[in-house]
Amino acid sequence: MKDRAGRFLRPADLIAVAAILLLAGALWLITGNRQGETAQIVCDKEVLYTIRLSDVKEPYEIRLNNGITVAVEPGAIFFASSDCANRLCVRTGKLTRAGQSAACLPHKTLIRVTGRDKAAPDALTG
Amino acid sequence: MRVQRILRPAALLCALLTLCTTFNGCSSSYQERTAFAMGSVMTARLYAPEDKADDLFDRMTGKVEEADRCLSANDPASEIAAVNAKGSANAGAFTRKTLGDMVLLCHLLNGTVDVTMGAVTQLWGFSTDEPRKPEEADLQAALATVGLDRLLIDNTNETVVLGEGQKIDPGAFGKGVALDEISNVLHTASYPAVVSFGGSVLLYGQPRNGKSWTVGVRDPFGGENDYFAKLSFTPESGDYTGFISTSGSYEKSFTQDGVTYHHILSPETGYPVETDLVSVTVYAPGGLNSDALSTACFINGLNPQTLQWLQSFGAEAVFVNKDKEYYVTDGLSDAFSLTDDAFTPMAYEG
Amino acid sequence: MNEKRNKLTALTVSAILAAAALAASFFERTLTAGLPLPPGVKPGLSNVAVMFACAVLGLPSALAVTAIKAGFTLLTAGPTAALLSLCGGLLSALTMFLLLKIRKNRLSYAGVSAVGGVMHNVGQLAAASALVGSAMYLNWLPILLLSGVGFGLLTGVILNAVMPALVKLKWFR
C-alpha cells in the first residue's frame, strides 16, 4: 500500500493514459467534430425528425405527409414549400442559429434549432 | 481516542454537507415541449425531469384547450362562438368570469381596447387567409355595434347577452388568459419554466445557478427570429411569475391599392390605428393584463396617460417607433440591454 | 474481538466515505456552476472516496458508496440522472478495484483513477445511449474520454496526497 502512495506516475500509467488518448483521437477522427446545432421538426406535439446540422454534407429535402417540404442544408434548415394559403412559414427563411424557429400554423408544424448558444435569450416576444 | 478520530471528521463532513446543500445548484437542463393551440405555437422549456415534464405539459395544454373551447371566436363549437351566432347563449362559469375580467380591463383602459369589437375585426378578416379593406358603409354599421355597455353578463341565468349585431372578439386577450391558466398549473408543480405562446412569454420560478431569465424583444424591422434588445430578469423567489407581451404592427398586415393595413384596429375609427409606433412590449405581473396593455399602449401611443396606465397595473414597457427609436420605462431600464446598435433612444421626457 | 471491531470500523468508515462522496459532489457542483463546461464533463471529486474504499475496504464497500451516491442523485436530480450515475459509478468502481487488486502494483493511484474516470464516463454514456435508443450521444465520447483522463489523474493525485495522512489514522489493526 505504502509504495503505491509514495510514487506518482509509473511507466504503466503513462502507457494507460497514452492508450486512452490514442483511442479518443481515433474516435474523434471517425465521428468528426460533431458539436453543432441540432434541428427538430415537430408536428403537432411529436418530434418527427432530429437532425445534426453540422453533419449535413449535401442539401436534401424532407417531404412531410401534410403538404410541407422542409429543406436541409449544411448548417441550415427551412420550409421549402407548403400548400397552406399564407405560406408565412416559407417567408421566415433559413434557420441557422440555436433558438431560432419557424412554424406553419395551418399544418401545425414547427421547425426549430436547438444548441448551446449562451448568448441566445430564453424566449422571444413579438 | 480512536472514536474521536472518527467522529471529528464525520462531524466536519456533516457540516460541509449541510453547507453545500444550501448552495445546491443542480445543473440539469430543460425539457422542451411544443403544442399548437389558439392558432399559435406554444413552446415550453420545463426545468423538470423528463417524466415530470411530460405530465406537466399535458396539464398545461389541457388548460389551454379548455380555455380555447370556451373563448375561441373561430371554433364554431365554443361558447363565445355560440353567443356571437345567437346574440344570447348559455355560458359556463369560466367564460363568464374571464369575459367579466376582460370587460373590466377594457373599462379601466377607457375603451382603448374593446372586447366587443368582433363585428369590426370580422370585416377586416385579419385572422383569415384573405384580409381586405371593408366597404365604408359596412364598417360604420359594424362600428355602431361596438360598446361595452351593451354587453350583459348574466350570472343568475348563466348567459351572455349581446347588443344588436354585436360580436365578441377575445383576440387581444386570449393568449394572456391562457398564460394565466398555465401559470396556475406551474404553481402547483413549482418547476422553473419559460413558456412562449405566440409571442407572449411567461417566466416562472428561478433559473438554475442564480442566472437570469432573458427575453429577446423582436426587431420590428427584421425577421421572425431577430431581436434588437434583451430583457433580463433575476427572480428573488421560487414562485416568481412574470409576463411579457408585445403588440406590433408587423405581425399581420396586407397591402391593398398601395396602402398597407396592419391588424391593430382602433375601436374609435374601426381602422388600423395611425401611430408612429411599430411595437410595444409590456412586462406585467399578470398574463391578461400584459396582453391587453400591450395592445392598449400601442393604440393610445406614448403619452402621460399611457404611462399612468402602466404604473397603475404595476407594469413596465418598451416602445419602438418607425425611426428605430426606443423608449424604456424607468422600472425596466436596468433589465433592458440593446443588442442592435441601429436602434437609438427616443427623445421623450416622461 | 479484533475482527468484529474491524468490521464495525469498516462499516463506519464506509458511511463516512459515502458522506464525503456526497459532500464532494455538492462542493464540485458549486465550484463548477459558473464554468462553461460541456455537458457530462465534471471533475468527479467523489471518486477520491470511491477509490479509497476500493483500495482499503474492498469491493462491497466501494459499491455501497457508489450506490448511496446514485441514491442521492435520485433525490436531487431525478431518476434519469440517478441511473446514469449508477451505471457510470459501478463500472468505474469495478474497474478500479480490479486494477488495484488483480494487476497489483502496475499502476499508481493516478493511473487507476484516470482509467476509472474514463470508465465512469463510458458507463454513463452507454446508459444514456441505451436509454434514448440511439447512438447519438456516442459522438460525445472523445470529449468525455479526454475529460475522464484529465480529471481522473487529478483525483488520483488528490488521493495520493491524502493517503499518507489516512494511513496514519491506523483504522485497521
XYZ file of C-alpha atoms in Angstrom:
649
model
C 0.000 0.000 0.000
C 2.674 2.450 1.006
C 4.842 2.079 -2.061
C 1.823 2.849 -4.213
C 1.116 6.000 -2.268
C 4.677 7.107 -2.355
C 5.310 7.046 -6.069
C 3.421 9.122 -8.519
C 3.115 8.119 -12.182
C 4.788 4.894 -13.166
C 5.580 3.767 -16.719
C 2.365 1.714 -16.736
C 0.353 4.882 -16.006
C 1.829 6.651 -18.983
C 1.037 3.676 -21.222
C -2.581 3.564 -19.999
C -3.087 7.302 -20.424
C -1.464 7.261 -23.861
C -3.692 4.365 -24.943
C -6.841 6.216 -23.862
C -5.721 9.424 -25.558
C -4.998 7.462 -28.734
C -8.461 5.905 -28.577
C -10.037 9.326 -28.049
C -8.120 10.723 -31.017
C -9.142 7.828 -33.237
C -12.820 8.176 -32.251
C -12.609 11.909 -32.845
C -11.346 11.307 -36.369
C -14.011 8.695 -37.086
C -17.007 10.601 -35.755
C -15.720 14.028 -36.705
C -16.230 17.112 -34.617
C -19.946 16.914 -34.064
C -20.855 19.699 -31.713
C -23.085 21.722 -33.987
C -26.648 22.824 -33.728
C -29.463 20.299 -33.820
C -32.639 20.920 -35.786
C -36.004 19.415 -34.939
C -39.139 19.036 -36.994
C -42.196 18.953 -34.736
C -45.646 18.011 -35.974
C -48.469 18.669 -33.514
C -46.779 17.521 -30.302
C -44.464 14.951 -31.795
C -40.807 15.377 -32.729
C -40.635 13.722 -36.163
C -37.014 14.375 -37.071
C -33.865 15.346 -35.207
C -31.036 16.437 -37.458
C -27.482 17.456 -36.596
C -26.999 20.376 -38.939
C -23.210 20.183 -38.904
C -23.390 16.575 -40.135
C -25.276 17.566 -43.258
C -22.916 17.353 -46.219
C -25.326 17.583 -49.152
C -28.585 19.565 -49.236
C -31.701 17.415 -49.221
C -35.448 17.741 -48.735
C -37.871 16.054 -46.375
C -41.413 15.706 -47.697
C -43.858 15.528 -44.810
C -47.198 13.862 -45.446
C -49.128 17.101 -44.787
C -48.097 19.040 -47.904
C -44.980 20.582 -46.376
C -41.454 20.194 -47.674
C -38.575 21.004 -45.340
C -35.161 21.675 -46.849
C -31.962 20.784 -45.011
C -28.573 22.243 -45.923
C -25.172 22.145 -44.249
C -25.809 24.267 -41.141
C -29.337 25.360 -42.072
C -32.963 24.200 -42.152
C -36.040 25.912 -43.615
C -39.532 25.457 -45.010
C -39.030 24.960 -48.752
C -42.693 24.827 -49.660
C -46.133 24.426 -48.170
C -49.597 24.068 -49.629
C -51.141 26.336 -46.985
C -52.658 29.658 -48.002
C -50.479 32.295 -46.375
C -47.118 30.498 -46.633
C -45.787 32.540 -43.709
C -43.586 29.607 -42.789
C -41.721 29.767 -46.105
C -41.238 33.516 -45.697
C -39.452 33.064 -42.348
C -36.369 31.939 -44.260
C -33.384 29.872 -43.218
C -32.755 28.927 -39.620
C -29.097 28.608 -38.711
C -28.622 29.604 -35.073
C -29.738 27.982 -31.824
C -33.033 29.374 -30.569
C -34.488 30.129 -33.998
C -37.785 28.619 -35.070
C -40.386 28.790 -37.815
C -43.934 27.487 -37.783
C -46.667 26.585 -40.234
C -49.795 27.093 -38.145
C -52.366 25.638 -40.570
C -50.406 22.366 -40.649
C -49.321 22.504 -37.001
C -45.712 22.033 -37.993
C -42.703 23.646 -36.363
C -39.001 23.579 -37.143
C -36.513 24.796 -34.620
C -32.805 24.843 -33.971
C -31.511 23.934 -30.546
C -27.996 24.112 -29.233
C -25.792 25.543 -26.562
C -25.709 29.205 -27.507
C -25.003 31.213 -24.367
C -25.997 34.490 -25.991
C -29.412 33.241 -27.137
C -32.283 34.504 -24.969
C -34.603 32.028 -23.203
C -37.578 33.254 -25.229
C -38.644 35.821 -27.799
C -41.515 38.282 -27.510
C -43.021 39.857 -30.575
C -9.202 8.493 21.347
C -9.983 6.273 18.369
C -13.669 7.104 18.487
C -12.835 10.789 18.479
C -10.652 10.348 15.436
C -13.597 9.009 13.521
C -16.198 11.325 14.969
C -14.351 14.529 14.344
C -14.004 14.202 10.555
C -17.520 12.804 10.428
C -18.884 15.911 12.131
C -16.852 18.094 9.823
C -18.238 16.299 6.789
C -21.794 16.637 8.024
C -21.271 20.364 8.422
C -19.778 20.601 4.952
C -22.682 18.622 3.529
C -25.272 20.949 5.071
C -23.345 23.967 3.845
C -23.220 22.642 0.303
C -26.906 21.717 0.340
C -27.780 25.360 0.842
C -25.774 26.235 -2.278
C -27.410 23.399 -4.143
C -27.424 24.303 -7.801
C -28.430 21.217 -9.735
C -27.392 21.943 -13.281
C -29.789 19.636 -15.095
C -31.145 21.405 -18.157
C -34.641 21.812 -19.558
C -37.130 19.701 -21.448
C -38.597 21.441 -24.477
C -42.197 20.709 -25.490
C -44.326 22.168 -28.280
C -48.047 22.254 -28.942
C -50.352 24.099 -31.303
C -53.296 25.900 -29.734
C -55.406 29.020 -30.305
C -53.935 29.348 -33.772
C -50.445 29.799 -32.332
C -47.423 27.814 -31.302
C -46.886 27.146 -27.634
C -43.353 26.202 -26.650
C -42.422 25.374 -23.078
C -38.985 24.914 -21.580
C -39.535 22.991 -18.389
C -36.704 22.661 -15.913
C -38.005 19.336 -14.671
C -37.157 15.635 -15.062
C -38.436 14.131 -18.295
C -41.409 12.197 -16.901
C -42.498 15.157 -14.765
C -42.176 17.468 -17.765
C -44.483 15.268 -19.853
C -47.137 15.239 -17.166
C -46.802 18.973 -16.529
C -47.004 19.830 -20.218
C -50.098 17.659 -20.665
C -51.786 19.540 -17.852
C -50.737 22.874 -19.346
C -52.072 22.074 -22.820
C -55.227 20.658 -21.221
C -55.886 24.013 -19.533
C -55.208 25.921 -22.744
C -57.537 23.699 -24.755
C -60.199 24.108 -22.079
C -59.878 27.902 -22.276
C -59.930 27.754 -26.061
C -63.115 25.672 -26.049
C -64.773 28.451 -24.046
C -63.298 31.539 -25.670
C -62.381 30.814 -29.285
C -64.209 33.096 -31.721
C -63.149 30.912 -34.653
C -64.194 27.500 -33.339
C -67.967 27.266 -34.011
C -68.342 24.862 -31.066
C -67.040 27.315 -28.459
C -69.304 29.133 -26.011
C -68.264 32.559 -27.286
C -68.974 31.464 -30.874
C -72.460 30.392 -29.792
C -73.012 33.757 -28.106
C -71.766 35.534 -31.243
C -74.003 33.466 -33.510
C -77.210 33.763 -31.487
C -76.719 37.088 -29.732
C -77.528 35.385 -26.453
C -76.466 31.966 -25.215
C -75.543 29.920 -22.197
C -72.019 30.407 -20.897
C -70.196 28.447 -18.227
C -68.559 29.910 -15.130
C -65.093 30.150 -16.725
C -66.368 32.011 -19.793
C -68.421 34.443 -17.717
C -65.616 35.080 -15.250
C -62.979 35.606 -17.959
C -65.261 37.762 -20.078
C -66.005 39.808 -16.968
C -62.281 40.298 -16.356
C -61.832 41.438 -19.956
C -64.718 43.907 -19.788
C -63.393 45.371 -16.540
C -59.955 45.736 -18.070
C -61.418 47.462 -21.162
C -63.255 49.904 -18.872
C -60.080 50.636 -16.903
C -58.297 51.343 -20.188
C -61.064 53.788 -21.253
C -62.219 51.521 -24.067
C -58.897 51.846 -25.906
C -59.183 48.111 -26.292
C -62.664 46.732 -26.624
C -63.737 43.101 -26.385
C -66.961 43.889 -28.312
C -65.038 44.788 -31.488
C -65.884 41.411 -33.061
C -68.077 42.763 -35.871
C -65.306 45.141 -36.982
C -62.456 42.631 -36.791
C -64.580 40.120 -38.714
C -64.966 42.610 -41.588
C -61.216 43.124 -41.858
C -60.628 39.365 -41.634
C -57.088 39.519 -40.229
C -57.435 36.050 -38.757
C -58.427 34.617 -42.151
C -56.263 33.947 -45.182
C -57.810 36.850 -47.113
C -57.822 40.097 -45.125
C -59.329 43.006 -47.037
C -60.348 46.643 -46.554
C -64.098 46.712 -45.798
C -66.621 48.944 -47.540
C -67.052 52.190 -45.639
C -70.800 51.649 -45.071
C -70.240 48.121 -43.707
C -67.502 49.363 -41.418
C -69.662 52.141 -39.965
C -72.504 49.692 -39.363
C -70.136 47.290 -37.615
C -68.591 50.096 -35.584
C -72.062 51.054 -34.307
C -72.336 47.653 -32.587
C -69.185 48.230 -30.501
C -69.790 49.189 -26.895
C -69.016 47.624 -23.540
C -72.275 48.879 -22.025
C -74.371 46.796 -24.421
C -72.777 43.536 -23.318
C -74.563 41.769 -20.470
C -73.001 39.003 -18.435
C -75.916 37.426 -16.591
C -74.607 35.312 -13.732
C -78.078 34.412 -12.454
C -79.238 32.836 -15.717
C -75.682 31.839 -16.675
C -75.930 33.555 -20.040
C -74.110 36.205 -22.020
C -76.315 38.634 -23.960
C -75.020 40.894 -26.737
C -76.373 44.092 -28.249
C -77.935 44.051 -31.723
C -75.327 42.763 -34.230
C -72.641 42.841 -31.562
C -69.806 40.272 -31.597
C -67.172 39.404 -29.033
C -63.528 39.252 -30.123
C -61.279 37.980 -27.325
C -58.299 38.111 -29.701
C -56.308 40.713 -27.791
C -56.685 38.758 -24.542
C -56.772 35.057 -25.401
C -53.092 34.206 -25.064
C -52.878 36.232 -21.879
C -55.748 34.240 -20.368
C -54.052 31.024 -21.480
C -50.737 32.041 -19.911
C -52.538 32.882 -16.655
C -54.024 29.370 -16.675
C -50.597 27.883 -17.411
C -49.020 29.807 -14.557
C -51.629 28.307 -12.204
C -50.567 24.830 -13.318
C -46.886 25.696 -12.847
C -47.587 26.994 -9.341
C -48.808 23.536 -8.325
C -45.651 21.814 -9.599
C -43.050 24.503 -8.835
C -40.523 23.648 -11.514
C -38.948 26.678 -13.185
C -40.267 27.198 -16.713
C -40.288 29.522 -19.691
C -43.414 29.340 -21.845
C -43.806 31.264 -25.084
C -47.188 31.384 -26.659
C -47.419 33.150 -29.998
C -45.071 35.961 -28.980
C -46.281 36.270 -25.374
C -43.927 34.907 -22.735
C -44.400 33.541 -19.239
C -41.427 33.311 -16.915
C -41.908 31.127 -13.879
C -39.635 30.461 -10.897
C -35.903 30.968 -10.570
C -33.417 29.997 -13.257
C -30.796 27.486 -12.104
C -27.472 28.614 -10.673
C -28.655 32.137 -9.860
C -28.786 33.112 -13.520
C -31.342 35.487 -15.063
C -34.166 34.796 -17.471
C -33.560 36.603 -20.744
C -36.226 37.528 -23.265
C -35.387 38.897 -26.699
C -37.567 41.776 -27.915
C -38.411 41.254 -31.573
C -36.828 43.615 -34.079
C -39.930 45.163 -35.736
C -37.959 45.695 -38.941
C -36.331 42.252 -39.060
C -37.389 38.647 -39.451
C -39.319 36.429 -37.102
C -36.232 35.356 -35.172
C -34.478 38.723 -34.979
C -34.400 40.753 -31.791
C -32.987 44.218 -31.133
C -32.761 44.118 -27.345
C -32.822 41.736 -24.430
C -34.697 41.967 -21.153
C -33.180 40.099 -18.209
C -34.980 39.279 -15.012
C -33.377 37.889 -11.879
C -36.169 36.497 -9.712
C -35.719 36.659 -5.960
C -38.165 33.903 -5.132
C -39.072 30.451 -6.403
C -42.672 31.359 -7.209
C -41.789 34.398 -9.297
C -44.161 34.916 -12.221
C -43.600 37.447 -14.999
C -45.483 38.008 -18.250
C -44.180 39.736 -21.361
C -46.411 40.582 -24.320
C -45.780 42.513 -27.498
C -48.148 44.229 -29.906
C -46.561 45.111 -33.218
C -47.954 46.394 -36.480
C -45.606 43.979 -38.330
C -47.457 40.897 -37.031
C -50.333 40.761 -39.504
C -50.750 43.198 -42.362
C -51.727 43.367 -46.010
C -51.388 45.876 -48.816
C -54.352 46.971 -50.937
C -54.258 49.741 -53.577
C -50.796 50.734 -52.397
C -51.815 51.190 -48.760
C -50.582 48.856 -46.034
C -53.070 47.971 -43.321
C -51.975 46.383 -40.033
C -54.171 44.397 -37.668
C -54.351 46.635 -34.585
C -57.721 48.342 -35.018
C -58.879 51.436 -33.178
C -62.303 50.946 -31.501
C -62.900 54.615 -32.218
C -62.452 54.641 -36.015
C -62.587 50.960 -36.904
C -59.389 51.438 -38.919
C -55.827 50.353 -38.153
C -54.599 52.851 -35.602
C -52.392 55.575 -37.071
C -49.290 55.930 -34.973
C -45.535 56.402 -35.133
C -45.140 53.293 -33.017
C -44.296 49.948 -34.572
C -44.300 47.863 -31.413
C -44.988 47.994 -27.684
C -43.707 45.329 -25.301
C -45.273 45.143 -21.855
C -43.932 43.390 -18.765
C -46.633 42.813 -16.135
C -47.409 40.519 -13.208
C -50.494 39.095 -14.983
C -50.941 37.496 -18.393
C -54.311 39.003 -19.258
C -53.075 42.425 -18.135
C -49.841 42.303 -20.108
C -51.629 41.110 -23.255
C -54.357 43.795 -23.073
C -51.928 46.534 -22.007
C -49.576 45.972 -24.938
C -52.492 46.478 -27.347
C -53.896 49.451 -25.414
C -50.467 51.124 -25.178
C -49.929 50.627 -28.905
C -53.286 52.192 -29.739
C -53.042 55.031 -27.216
C -49.424 55.892 -28.102
C -46.606 57.023 -25.842
C -48.090 59.730 -23.635
C -48.594 60.505 -19.931
C -51.943 58.688 -19.817
C -50.416 55.503 -21.220
C -47.571 55.662 -18.705
C -50.143 56.226 -15.977
C -51.956 53.053 -17.021
C -48.751 51.055 -16.926
C -47.977 52.389 -13.474
C -51.412 51.589 -12.094
C -51.072 47.961 -13.247
C -47.525 47.646 -11.911
C -46.371 47.171 -15.486
C -43.364 48.345 -17.494
C -42.946 48.762 -21.232
C -40.633 49.194 -24.216
C -41.924 51.404 -27.051
C -40.397 51.346 -30.540
C -41.210 53.860 -33.294
C -40.795 53.990 -37.075
C -37.396 55.705 -36.808
C -35.847 52.767 -34.940
C -36.046 54.698 -31.689
C -36.981 53.072 -28.415
C -38.304 54.256 -25.071
C -37.996 52.132 -21.925
C -39.980 52.913 -18.788
C -37.899 53.589 -15.672
C -38.651 50.315 -13.904
C -37.348 48.317 -16.847
C -34.212 50.313 -17.687
C -31.930 48.038 -15.636
C -33.352 44.913 -17.265
C -33.055 46.337 -20.781
C -29.933 45.867 -22.884
C -29.646 46.849 -26.525
C -28.187 44.248 -28.890
C -28.632 46.121 -32.186
C -26.814 49.472 -32.412
C -29.027 50.667 -35.261
C -31.638 51.497 -32.601
C -31.322 54.739 -30.625
C -33.096 56.125 -27.549
C -36.225 58.164 -28.161
C -36.310 61.782 -27.080
C -39.299 61.522 -24.770
C -39.382 63.018 -21.310
C -41.943 61.127 -19.235
C -12.901 -9.404 19.069
C -10.441 -7.736 16.796
C -12.207 -8.981 13.696
C -15.580 -7.798 14.921
C -14.123 -4.438 15.667
C -12.568 -4.280 12.204
C -15.957 -4.990 10.656
C -17.546 -2.223 12.659
C -14.783 0.172 11.699
C -15.194 -0.780 8.046
C -18.908 -0.026 8.228
C -18.320 3.312 9.923
C -15.581 4.317 7.522
C -17.793 3.318 4.578
C -20.529 5.596 5.891
C -18.075 8.445 6.301
C -16.798 7.829 2.768
C -20.335 7.965 1.406
C -20.900 11.261 3.202
C -17.566 12.505 1.886
C -18.527 11.490 -1.659
C -21.821 13.395 -1.406
C -20.108 16.434 0.056
C -17.503 16.295 -2.710
C -20.113 16.210 -5.473
C -22.011 19.087 -3.898
C -18.816 21.060 -3.482
C -17.969 20.290 -7.092
C -21.354 21.481 -8.364
C -20.988 24.793 -6.575
C -17.421 25.077 -7.796
C -18.222 24.450 -11.470
C -21.649 26.157 -11.550
C -20.382 29.235 -13.378
C -17.862 27.463 -15.638
C -18.723 26.795 -19.285
C -18.042 23.040 -19.084
C -19.551 20.834 -21.797
C -22.382 18.543 -20.598
C -21.131 15.468 -18.762
C -17.695 16.942 -18.124
C -17.012 17.251 -14.416
C -14.071 16.769 -12.064
C -15.623 13.810 -10.220
C -14.033 14.646 -6.890
C -16.153 11.997 -5.160
C -14.005 9.462 -6.977
C -11.389 10.002 -4.265
C -13.745 8.447 -1.721
C -14.752 5.558 -4.006
C -11.139 4.796 -4.776
C -10.130 4.856 -1.134
C -12.915 2.379 -0.498
C -11.616 0.165 -3.335
C -8.078 0.269 -2.038
C -8.633 -0.152 1.686
C -12.120 -1.509 2.403
C -12.773 -3.747 -0.594
C -15.317 -4.048 -3.355
C -18.597 -4.261 -1.341
C -17.797 -1.017 0.421
C -16.880 0.737 -2.832
C -20.089 -0.417 -4.497
C -22.108 0.693 -1.479
C -20.591 4.173 -1.627
C -21.414 4.322 -5.358
C -24.994 3.179 -4.785
C -25.540 5.726 -1.990
C -24.232 8.436 -4.282
C -26.659 7.368 -7.027
C -29.465 7.284 -4.472
C -28.733 10.849 -3.562
C -28.705 11.848 -7.226
C -32.153 10.276 -7.428
C -33.370 12.704 -4.786
C -31.706 15.813 -6.193
C -31.755 15.343 -9.970
C -34.318 12.643 -10.746
C -34.340 9.006 -11.914
C -32.581 9.512 -15.256
C -29.577 11.225 -13.720
C -29.505 8.599 -10.947
C -29.448 5.728 -13.436
C -26.600 7.358 -15.347
C -24.713 7.954 -12.110
C -25.214 4.333 -11.044
C -24.080 2.825 -14.371
C -21.022 5.039 -14.579
C -20.196 4.605 -10.893
C -20.486 0.804 -10.822
C -18.384 0.331 -13.958
C -15.786 2.719 -12.623
C -15.625 1.169 -9.144
C -15.398 -2.349 -10.553
C -12.600 -1.408 -12.949
C -10.620 0.407 -10.283
C -10.972 -2.476 -7.843
C -9.760 -4.972 -10.430
C -6.836 -2.760 -11.397
C -5.844 -2.314 -7.760
C -6.149 -5.978 -6.748
C -5.502 -8.198 -9.732
C -2.882 -6.208 -11.552
C -1.257 -5.251 -8.312
C 1.346 -2.521 -8.278
C 1.384 -1.985 -12.009
C -0.477 1.328 -11.974
C -0.198 4.150 -9.448
C -3.293 5.752 -7.907
C -3.208 8.425 -10.584
C -3.246 5.814 -13.345
C -6.010 3.753 -11.735
C -8.019 6.904 -11.184
C -7.570 8.015 -14.793
C -8.854 4.678 -16.093
C -11.646 4.822 -13.506
C -12.649 8.302 -14.646
C -12.774 7.169 -18.243
C -14.839 4.085 -17.370
C -17.247 6.264 -15.385
C -17.895 8.405 -18.451
C -18.108 5.357 -20.723
C -20.703 3.754 -18.426
C -22.772 6.928 -18.273
C -22.683 7.432 -21.999
C -23.587 3.810 -22.708
C -26.546 4.081 -20.330
C -27.656 7.363 -21.899
C -27.456 5.882 -25.392
C -29.369 2.781 -24.334
C -31.995 4.947 -22.676
C -32.535 7.098 -25.752
C -32.227 4.078 -28.025
C -29.766 5.736 -30.362
C -26.027 6.040 -30.637
C -26.330 9.794 -30.955
C -24.532 10.504 -27.697
C -21.546 8.413 -28.730
C -20.300 11.404 -30.696
C -19.595 12.880 -27.329
C -17.249 10.034 -26.363
C -13.907 11.574 -27.419
C -14.515 14.622 -25.242
C -15.590 12.501 -22.296
C -12.554 10.234 -22.715
C -10.275 13.254 -22.581
C -12.005 14.790 -19.572
C -12.081 11.392 -17.855
C -8.318 11.007 -18.166
C -7.587 14.582 -17.151
C -9.839 14.764 -14.120
C -9.063 11.122 -13.243
C -5.390 11.998 -12.944
C -6.362 14.981 -10.808
C -8.427 12.951 -8.337
C -5.655 10.326 -8.287
C -3.174 12.989 -7.291
C -5.511 14.146 -4.533
C -5.806 10.603 -3.154
C -2.032 10.265 -3.453
C -1.669 13.376 -1.336
C -4.147 12.436 1.397
C -3.313 8.717 1.546
C -0.330 9.032 3.928
C -2.476 11.031 6.343
C -5.302 8.497 6.128
C -2.912 5.588 6.617
C -1.558 7.281 9.725
C -5.031 7.115 11.290
C -4.429 3.346 11.658
C -8.065 2.379 11.428
C -7.156 -1.214 10.776
C -5.141 -3.404 13.051
